[in-house]
Amino acid sequence: MFVRQRRNRSGSVSVQVIDKTNGYCVVKTIGSSRDPEEIIRLVELGKAYITRQSGQYPLFPVDQQSNAVALDVIRTLENASIRTLGPELILGTLFDEIGFNAIPEALFRDIVIARLAYPTSKLKTIDYLYRYHGKIVSVQEIYRFLDRLNEQYTPQAQRIAYEHSRTILGQISVVFYDMTSLYFEAEDEDDLRRIGFSKDGKFENPQIMLGLLVGRGGYPIGYDIFEGNTFEGKTLIPVLERIAGQYDFGTPVVVADAAMLSHKNLTALDQQGYSFIVAARIRNETQTMQETILARCDGLQNGQCIEIEHEYGRLIVAYSDSRAKKDGYNRERGLRRLRKRIGSGRLNKEHLNNRGYNRFLKLTGEVTVELDEARVAQAARWDGLKGYLTNTKLSPGEVIEDYGQLWQIERAFRISKTDLRIRPMYHYRRRRIEAHVLVSFVAYTIYKELERRLGKAGLAMSPKRAIELCQTMYQMTFALPNDPQERRILLKMDPEQQVLYDLLH
């Protein structure tokens, strides 16, 4: 067999494989073209065809033939031939290892991974699934799935997340609780979506309140949602009772900020056998207690603290140089503004109130306003002091250390709002709002596991960076010439991507 070039009447050249064994016979027409480079490529493909058919391969590779075959494969590729596979390789692997694949809904996996890799609205998630994964899903399918998720799988998904955290922590000895607000891109209120105090500054938007309970390291324990106008101090006990009853993890130490500090909360915690550590509002204590605190804290050095008996156990007050510097700076900045307003004559009796730094002002005569330097000096005595109320038997250092971990839950909210974009929300039916929060909770669980695995391996890579890297890991689908079998390969990764891939595979 040999390759023949035949010029056609149209001016193009046909490249054919000819066999003269039993007469002059066209075995295969490779193609035709007017382009000289394309004709050369077709000739090399013809030679490669003859080699395959004869089974007699040359001793040395024929570069031109190999290049022609490779180019022929490449020319068959389409946009749909290359898909983003990284989120499935990295985030999907963690999804399975944690155990969320026990929920028999393929859309659950897709939506959770999309929440991590491409956090956006459900409508844009549909576009993401089609564009990057070739999956065609309608918005109605998404909504019907969210309904099923909320009705059938919520307890199961929450338990999987809890059991994973418990496996990592070993024992739930300390839990941290806080609340945040999640607003909606809407104006109308209903029984759940209510206008209330917004921690996002969206005071005109209806919202819900999300109470989150995490363990050490920020590993998720559970959550609950409340009407948007709920006072956060009233949520601690209901959330704790529900989650503790659901998982029976005993009575761990409960750590919360000052918003949870109320007689009812502390009494209920103590009566139910819970130990607690909460921030104390030492400036709101009785005058006698305030005088005792200031007297005992006089002369404290950085890192030192005092203990005082309190009706709820012990009051621990610690001093920090950095806190003192911050308190002094903030007060002086406010006082500079006051002095400027006083000097300009724009601050008079009609403009006075007792809020903020105005409390340092007093009236002399009918209209004269001046700073009350005695009150300024009194306020400076509190600089650097931070109070903690506890009924535990922990040492002051352990109490302060445990409370210091409360930033983990603040970070959990920050991750949920920025990296996972849990808000704003566009749903208005309660069951879909609850399903949306569940998806974000599951996504946060996977995010924390990715963070743990990266840290355990000693990699200086954040989860956010890892997710960015997996967005550009591609798989190519193709078929070789004259071979109907479809093949798939991962495209070569850069070194940073390869390290991430090797971590989980």
Coordinates of C-alpha atoms in Angstrom, one line a residue:
M1 CA 0.0 0.0 0.0
F2 CA 1.1 3.6 -0.6
V3 CA -0.3 7.1 -0.3
R4 CA -1.4 8.9 -3.5
Q5 CA -2.1 12.6 -4.0
R6 CA -4.7 13.2 -6.6
R7 CA -5.5 16.7 -7.9
N8 CA -9.2 17.2 -8.4
R9 CA -11.0 19.4 -11.0
S10 CA -12.0 21.8 -8.2
G11 CA -8.3 22.5 -7.5
S12 CA -8.2 20.6 -4.3
V13 CA -5.9 17.6 -3.7
S14 CA -7.3 14.3 -2.5
V15 CA -5.0 12.1 -0.4
Q16 CA -5.8 8.4 -0.7
V17 CA -4.4 5.0 0.4
I18 CA -3.9 2.7 -2.7
D19 CA -3.5 -1.1 -2.7
K20 CA -2.1 -2.7 -5.9
T21 CA -2.1 -6.3 -4.6
N22 CA -5.2 -7.3 -6.5
G23 CA -5.4 -4.5 -9.0
Y24 CA -5.5 -0.8 -8.5
C25 CA -7.8 -0.2 -5.5
V26 CA -8.5 2.9 -3.3
V27 CA -8.5 1.5 0.2
K28 CA -9.2 4.7 2.1
T29 CA -9.6 8.4 1.2
I30 CA -7.9 10.3 4.1
G31 CA -9.2 13.7 3.0
S32 CA -8.8 16.6 0.7
S33 CA -7.6 20.2 0.9
R34 CA -6.1 23.1 -1.0
D35 CA -3.8 24.0 1.9
P36 CA -0.3 22.7 1.4
E37 CA 0.3 22.2 5.1
E38 CA -3.0 20.4 5.5
I39 CA -2.1 18.1 2.5
I40 CA 1.2 17.2 4.2
R41 CA -0.7 16.4 7.4
L42 CA -3.2 14.2 5.4
V43 CA -0.2 12.3 3.8
E44 CA 1.3 11.6 7.2
L45 CA -2.1 10.3 8.4
G46 CA -2.2 8.1 5.4
K47 CA 1.2 6.7 6.1
A48 CA 0.1 6.1 9.7
Y49 CA -3.0 4.3 8.5
I50 CA -0.8 2.0 6.3
T51 CA 1.4 1.2 9.3
R52 CA -1.5 0.3 11.5
Q53 CA -3.1 -1.9 8.8
S54 CA 0.1 -3.8 8.0
G55 CA 1.2 -4.3 11.6
Q56 CA 4.7 -3.5 10.6
Y57 CA 5.9 -0.5 12.7
P58 CA 9.1 1.3 11.9
L59 CA 12.1 0.7 14.1
F60 CA 12.3 4.4 14.9
P61 CA 9.3 6.8 15.5
V62 CA 8.3 8.8 12.6
D63 CA 7.9 12.3 14.0
Q64 CA 5.8 13.6 11.2
Q65 CA 3.4 10.7 11.4
S66 CA 3.0 11.1 15.1
N67 CA 2.5 14.8 14.9
A68 CA -0.2 14.3 12.2
V69 CA -2.1 11.8 14.3
A70 CA -1.9 14.0 17.3
L71 CA -3.1 17.0 15.3
D72 CA -5.9 15.0 13.9
V73 CA -7.1 14.1 17.4
I74 CA -6.8 17.7 18.5
R75 CA -8.9 18.9 15.5
T76 CA -11.8 16.7 16.7
L77 CA -11.9 18.3 20.1
E78 CA -14.8 20.6 21.0
N79 CA -15.5 22.9 23.9
A80 CA -17.5 20.1 25.5
S81 CA -14.5 17.8 25.2
I82 CA -12.8 19.7 28.1
R83 CA -14.5 19.9 31.5
T84 CA -13.5 21.2 34.9
L85 CA -13.0 18.2 37.1
G86 CA -11.0 19.7 40.0
P87 CA -14.0 20.5 42.3
E88 CA -15.1 16.8 42.0
L89 CA -11.6 15.5 42.5
I90 CA -10.9 17.6 45.6
L91 CA -14.2 18.6 47.1
G92 CA -16.1 15.6 45.9
T93 CA -13.5 13.3 47.5
L94 CA -14.0 15.1 50.9
F95 CA -17.8 15.0 50.4
D96 CA -17.5 11.1 50.1
E97 CA -15.0 10.6 52.9
I98 CA -17.0 12.6 55.4
G99 CA -20.0 10.4 54.5
F100 CA -22.4 12.8 52.8
N101 CA -22.6 10.4 49.9
A102 CA -25.0 8.4 52.1
I103 CA -27.7 10.8 51.0
P104 CA -29.0 9.3 47.7
E105 CA -29.5 12.5 45.8
A106 CA -27.0 13.4 43.0
L107 CA -28.1 17.0 43.1
F108 CA -27.1 17.2 46.7
R109 CA -23.5 16.5 45.8
D110 CA -23.7 18.9 42.8
I111 CA -25.2 21.8 44.8
V112 CA -22.9 21.4 47.8
I113 CA -19.8 21.3 45.6
A114 CA -21.1 24.3 43.6
R115 CA -21.6 26.2 46.9
L116 CA -17.9 25.7 47.6
A117 CA -16.4 26.2 44.1
Y118 CA -18.9 28.7 42.6
P119 CA -21.0 30.2 45.4
T120 CA -23.9 32.0 43.8
S121 CA -27.7 31.9 43.3
K122 CA -29.4 28.7 42.4
L123 CA -30.2 30.0 38.9
K124 CA -26.5 30.7 38.2
T125 CA -25.7 27.3 39.7
I126 CA -27.7 25.8 36.9
D127 CA -25.5 27.6 34.4
Y128 CA -22.4 26.5 36.2
L129 CA -23.4 22.8 36.2
Y130 CA -24.1 23.0 32.4
R131 CA -21.1 25.1 31.4
Y132 CA -18.5 23.3 33.5
H133 CA -19.9 19.8 34.0
G134 CA -22.2 19.3 31.0
K135 CA -25.2 18.6 33.4
I136 CA -28.6 20.0 32.3
V137 CA -30.8 20.8 35.3
S138 CA -33.9 23.0 35.3
V139 CA -34.7 25.5 38.0
Q140 CA -37.8 23.4 38.9
E141 CA -35.6 20.4 39.5
I142 CA -33.5 22.5 41.9
Y143 CA -36.5 23.7 43.8
R144 CA -38.1 20.2 44.0
F145 CA -34.8 18.8 45.3
L146 CA -34.5 21.5 48.0
D147 CA -38.0 20.6 49.1
R148 CA -37.0 16.9 49.3
L149 CA -33.7 17.8 51.1
N150 CA -35.5 19.7 53.8
E151 CA -38.3 17.2 54.3
Q152 CA -36.3 13.9 54.1
Y153 CA -32.6 14.4 54.6
T154 CA -32.0 17.3 57.0
P155 CA -31.5 15.3 60.2
Q156 CA -29.3 12.8 58.4
A157 CA -27.0 15.5 56.8
Q158 CA -26.8 17.3 60.2
R159 CA -25.8 14.1 62.0
I160 CA -23.2 13.2 59.4
A161 CA -21.6 16.7 60.0
Y162 CA -21.8 16.2 63.8
E163 CA -20.3 12.7 63.8
H164 CA -17.4 13.9 61.6
S165 CA -16.7 16.7 64.0
R166 CA -16.9 14.4 67.0
T167 CA -14.5 12.0 65.3
I168 CA -12.0 14.8 64.9
L169 CA -12.5 16.3 68.4
G170 CA -12.7 13.0 70.2
Q171 CA -14.9 14.5 72.9
I172 CA -17.2 17.5 72.9
S173 CA -15.9 19.1 76.1
V174 CA -16.3 22.8 75.0
V175 CA -18.8 24.4 72.7
F176 CA -19.0 27.9 71.4
Y177 CA -22.2 29.7 70.5
D178 CA -23.0 32.9 68.7
M179 CA -25.6 34.3 66.3
T180 CA -25.6 36.3 63.1
S181 CA -28.2 37.7 60.7
L182 CA -28.8 36.6 57.1
Y183 CA -30.6 39.1 54.9
F184 CA -32.9 38.7 51.9
E185 CA -33.0 40.6 48.6
A186 CA -36.6 41.4 49.2
E187 CA -38.9 44.0 51.0
D188 CA -41.8 41.9 52.2
E189 CA -41.8 40.3 55.6
D190 CA -43.5 37.0 56.7
D191 CA -43.5 34.8 59.8
L192 CA -39.8 34.0 59.4
R193 CA -38.3 36.8 57.4
R194 CA -38.6 39.8 59.6
I195 CA -36.8 43.2 59.8
G196 CA -34.6 43.3 62.9
F197 CA -31.2 44.4 64.1
S198 CA -28.9 43.5 61.1
K199 CA -25.3 42.6 61.7
D200 CA -24.8 43.1 58.0
G201 CA -26.0 46.7 58.1
K202 CA -29.1 45.8 56.0
F203 CA -31.7 47.4 58.3
E204 CA -34.3 47.8 55.6
N205 CA -34.1 44.1 54.4
P206 CA -36.0 41.3 56.1
Q207 CA -33.7 38.7 57.6
I208 CA -33.5 35.5 59.6
M209 CA -31.2 34.9 62.6
L210 CA -28.8 31.9 62.5
G211 CA -27.5 30.4 65.8
L212 CA -24.4 28.3 65.3
L213 CA -22.7 25.9 67.8
V214 CA -19.2 24.8 67.1
G215 CA -16.5 22.9 68.9
R216 CA -12.8 23.6 69.4
G217 CA -11.2 24.7 66.1
G218 CA -14.5 25.8 64.7
Y219 CA -15.7 22.3 63.8
P220 CA -19.5 22.4 63.4
I221 CA -21.8 20.9 66.0
G222 CA -25.2 22.2 64.9
Y223 CA -27.3 25.2 64.2
D224 CA -30.9 26.6 64.3
I225 CA -32.7 29.4 62.6
F226 CA -35.0 32.0 64.2
E227 CA -37.3 34.9 63.1
G228 CA -35.4 37.9 62.0
N229 CA -36.5 40.1 64.9
T230 CA -35.5 37.6 67.6
F231 CA -33.3 38.9 70.4
E232 CA -30.1 36.8 70.3
G233 CA -29.9 36.4 74.1
K234 CA -33.1 34.4 74.0
T235 CA -31.7 31.7 71.6
L236 CA -28.9 30.1 73.6
I237 CA -30.9 27.8 75.8
P238 CA -33.3 26.5 73.0
V239 CA -30.4 25.8 70.6
L240 CA -28.4 24.1 73.3
E241 CA -31.3 22.0 74.5
R242 CA -32.3 20.9 71.0
I243 CA -28.8 20.0 69.8
A244 CA -27.7 18.3 73.1
G245 CA -30.9 16.3 73.0
Q246 CA -30.4 15.3 69.4
Y247 CA -26.9 14.0 69.8
D248 CA -26.6 13.4 73.6
F249 CA -23.1 14.8 73.9
G250 CA -23.4 15.5 77.7
T251 CA -22.9 18.9 79.3
P252 CA -19.8 20.6 77.8
V253 CA -18.5 24.0 78.9
V254 CA -20.5 26.6 77.0
V255 CA -18.6 29.7 75.8
A256 CA -20.5 32.8 74.6
D257 CA -20.2 36.5 74.3
A258 CA -21.8 39.2 76.4
A259 CA -25.0 39.2 74.3
M260 CA -25.9 35.9 75.9
L261 CA -25.3 37.3 79.4
S262 CA -28.6 37.4 81.2
H263 CA -29.9 36.2 84.6
K264 CA -32.3 33.8 82.9
N265 CA -29.6 32.2 80.7
L266 CA -27.0 31.8 83.4
T267 CA -29.5 30.4 85.8
A268 CA -30.8 27.9 83.3
L269 CA -27.3 26.8 82.3
D270 CA -26.4 26.3 86.0
Q271 CA -29.6 24.4 86.8
Q272 CA -29.1 22.1 83.8
G273 CA -25.6 21.2 84.9
Y274 CA -23.7 23.2 82.2
S275 CA -20.5 25.0 83.0
F276 CA -20.2 28.3 81.2
I277 CA -17.7 31.0 80.3
V278 CA -19.3 34.3 79.1
A279 CA -17.9 37.8 78.6
A280 CA -18.8 40.0 81.6
R281 CA -20.0 43.6 81.3
I282 CA -17.9 44.9 84.1
R283 CA -18.9 48.5 83.5
N284 CA -22.5 47.5 84.2
E285 CA -21.8 45.9 87.6
T286 CA -23.0 47.6 90.8
Q287 CA -21.1 50.6 92.0
T288 CA -19.6 48.6 94.8
M289 CA -18.4 45.9 92.5
Q290 CA -16.9 48.4 90.1
E291 CA -15.0 50.0 92.9
T292 CA -13.7 46.6 94.0
I293 CA -12.6 45.7 90.4
L294 CA -10.7 49.0 89.9
A295 CA -9.1 48.7 93.3
R296 CA -7.9 45.2 92.8
C297 CA -6.8 45.8 89.2
D298 CA -4.7 48.8 90.1
G299 CA -1.1 48.1 89.1
L300 CA -1.8 44.9 87.1
Q301 CA 0.8 44.2 84.4
N302 CA 0.3 42.7 81.0
G303 CA -1.3 39.3 81.2
Q304 CA -2.1 39.4 84.9
C305 CA -5.6 39.0 86.3
I306 CA -7.7 38.9 89.5
E307 CA -10.6 36.8 90.7
I308 CA -13.6 38.0 92.5
E309 CA -16.5 35.9 93.9
H310 CA -19.7 36.6 92.0
E311 CA -23.4 35.6 92.3
Y312 CA -22.9 33.4 89.1
G313 CA -19.6 31.9 90.2
R314 CA -16.3 33.7 89.6
L315 CA -15.6 37.0 87.9
I316 CA -12.1 37.0 86.3
V317 CA -10.7 40.4 85.2
A318 CA -7.6 40.4 83.1
Y319 CA -5.4 43.3 81.9
S320 CA -3.8 43.6 78.5
D321 CA -1.4 46.2 77.2
S322 CA -2.7 45.9 73.7
R323 CA -6.3 46.3 74.9
A324 CA -5.3 49.3 77.0
K325 CA -3.7 50.9 74.0
K326 CA -6.7 50.3 71.8
D327 CA -9.2 51.6 74.5
G328 CA -7.1 54.8 74.9
Y329 CA -6.8 55.4 71.2
N330 CA -10.5 55.0 70.6
R331 CA -11.4 57.3 73.4
E332 CA -8.9 60.0 72.4
R333 CA -10.2 59.9 68.8
G334 CA -13.7 60.5 70.1
L335 CA -12.5 63.3 72.3
R336 CA -10.7 65.0 69.5
R337 CA -14.0 65.2 67.6
L338 CA -15.7 66.6 70.6
R339 CA -13.0 69.2 71.2
K340 CA -13.2 70.3 67.6
R341 CA -17.0 70.7 67.8
I342 CA -16.8 72.6 71.1
G343 CA -14.1 74.9 69.6
S344 CA -16.2 75.6 66.5
G345 CA -19.2 76.6 68.6
R346 CA -21.4 74.1 66.9
L347 CA -22.0 72.1 70.0
N348 CA -24.6 73.6 72.4
K349 CA -27.2 72.5 74.8
E350 CA -29.7 71.6 72.1
H351 CA -27.3 69.2 70.5
L352 CA -26.4 67.3 73.7
N353 CA -27.3 63.7 74.6
N354 CA -25.7 61.3 76.9
R355 CA -24.6 58.8 74.3
G356 CA -21.1 57.8 73.2
Y357 CA -18.4 60.3 74.1
N358 CA -20.9 63.0 74.9
R359 CA -21.0 61.5 78.3
F360 CA -17.8 63.3 79.0
L361 CA -19.5 66.7 78.6
K362 CA -21.1 68.9 81.2
L363 CA -23.0 72.2 81.1
T364 CA -21.7 75.3 82.8
G365 CA -24.2 78.1 82.9
E366 CA -26.9 78.1 80.3
V367 CA -25.1 77.4 77.0
T368 CA -21.4 76.7 77.8
V369 CA -20.2 73.2 77.0
E370 CA -16.9 71.8 78.2
L371 CA -15.2 68.4 78.7
D372 CA -15.6 66.7 82.0
E373 CA -12.0 65.8 82.6
A374 CA -12.8 64.0 85.8
R375 CA -15.0 61.5 83.9
V376 CA -12.4 61.2 81.2
A377 CA -9.8 60.2 83.9
Q378 CA -12.3 57.8 85.5
A379 CA -12.9 56.1 82.1
A380 CA -9.2 55.7 81.6
R381 CA -8.9 53.5 84.7
W382 CA -10.8 50.8 82.8
D383 CA -8.4 50.7 79.9
G384 CA -7.1 47.3 79.2
L385 CA -9.5 45.4 81.4
K386 CA -11.7 42.5 80.2
G387 CA -14.1 40.5 82.4
Y388 CA -15.1 36.8 82.2
L389 CA -17.9 35.2 84.2
T390 CA -17.6 31.4 84.8
N391 CA -18.9 28.7 87.1
T392 CA -16.2 26.3 86.1
K393 CA -13.3 25.1 88.1
L394 CA -10.8 26.0 85.4
S395 CA -7.9 28.2 86.2
P396 CA -8.1 31.9 85.2
G397 CA -5.6 31.2 82.4
E398 CA -7.7 28.3 81.0
V399 CA -10.9 30.4 81.2
I400 CA -9.3 33.2 79.2
E401 CA -7.8 30.7 76.7
D402 CA -11.2 29.0 76.2
Y403 CA -13.0 32.3 75.7
G404 CA -10.3 33.4 73.3
Q405 CA -11.4 30.6 71.0
L406 CA -14.7 32.3 70.4
W407 CA -13.1 33.9 67.4
Q408 CA -13.5 30.5 65.7
I409 CA -17.2 30.9 65.5
E410 CA -16.9 34.5 64.3
R411 CA -14.6 33.1 61.6
A412 CA -17.2 30.4 60.8
F413 CA -19.7 33.2 60.1
R414 CA -17.1 35.1 58.0
I415 CA -16.4 32.0 55.9
S416 CA -20.1 31.3 55.4
K417 CA -20.8 34.9 54.4
T418 CA -17.8 35.6 52.2
D419 CA -16.3 32.3 50.8
L420 CA -19.6 30.4 50.7
R421 CA -21.9 33.4 50.3
I422 CA -24.7 32.1 52.4
R423 CA -26.3 35.6 52.0
P424 CA -28.1 37.4 50.5
M425 CA -30.8 34.8 50.1
Y426 CA -33.5 34.8 47.3
H427 CA -35.9 32.1 48.6
Y428 CA -39.1 33.1 50.3
R429 CA -40.6 29.7 51.3
R430 CA -39.4 28.5 54.7
R431 CA -38.6 25.0 53.6
R432 CA -36.2 26.3 50.9
I433 CA -34.6 28.8 53.2
E434 CA -33.9 25.9 55.6
A435 CA -32.6 23.8 52.8
H436 CA -30.3 26.6 51.7
V437 CA -28.9 27.0 55.2
L438 CA -28.3 23.2 55.4
V439 CA -26.4 23.2 52.1
S440 CA -24.2 26.0 53.4
F441 CA -23.7 24.1 56.7
V442 CA -22.6 21.0 54.8
A443 CA -20.3 23.1 52.6
Y444 CA -18.7 24.6 55.7
T445 CA -18.1 21.1 57.1
I446 CA -16.2 20.2 53.9
Y447 CA -14.3 23.5 54.0
K448 CA -13.1 22.8 57.6
E449 CA -12.0 19.3 56.6
L450 CA -10.1 20.7 53.7
E451 CA -8.4 23.2 56.0
R452 CA -7.6 20.4 58.5
R453 CA -6.0 18.2 55.8
L454 CA -3.9 21.0 54.4
G455 CA -2.7 21.9 58.0
K456 CA -2.0 18.2 58.8
A457 CA 0.2 17.9 55.7
G458 CA 2.0 21.1 56.6
L459 CA 1.0 22.8 53.4
A460 CA 1.1 26.6 53.4
M461 CA -2.1 26.7 51.4
S462 CA -5.4 28.1 52.5
P463 CA -8.7 26.4 51.7
K464 CA -9.7 29.3 49.6
R465 CA -6.5 28.9 47.5
A466 CA -7.1 25.2 47.2
I467 CA -10.6 25.8 45.9
E468 CA -9.2 28.3 43.3
L469 CA -6.6 25.7 42.2
C470 CA -9.2 23.0 41.7
Q471 CA -11.3 25.2 39.5
T472 CA -8.6 24.9 36.8
M473 CA -8.1 21.2 36.9
Y474 CA -9.4 19.8 33.6
Q475 CA -10.4 16.5 32.1
M476 CA -10.3 15.9 28.3
T477 CA -12.6 13.4 26.5
F478 CA -11.4 12.2 23.0
A479 CA -11.3 9.3 20.6
L480 CA -8.2 8.1 18.6
P481 CA -8.5 7.9 14.8
N482 CA -10.3 4.7 13.7
D483 CA -11.0 3.8 17.3
P484 CA -14.6 4.3 18.5
Q485 CA -13.7 3.9 22.2
E486 CA -14.0 7.2 24.1
R487 CA -11.1 8.0 26.3
R488 CA -10.6 10.4 29.2
I489 CA -7.5 11.9 30.6
L490 CA -6.6 14.5 33.2
L491 CA -4.7 17.4 31.7
K492 CA -1.3 18.0 33.2
M493 CA -1.5 20.0 36.4
D494 CA 0.9 22.7 37.6
P495 CA 3.1 21.8 40.6
E496 CA 0.8 23.5 43.2
Q497 CA -2.2 21.6 41.8
Q498 CA -0.3 18.4 41.8
V499 CA 0.5 18.7 45.5
L500 CA -3.1 19.3 46.2
Y501 CA -4.2 16.4 44.1
D502 CA -1.7 14.0 45.7
L503 CA -2.9 15.1 49.2
L504 CA -6.3 13.4 48.5
H505 CA -5.4 10.7 46.0

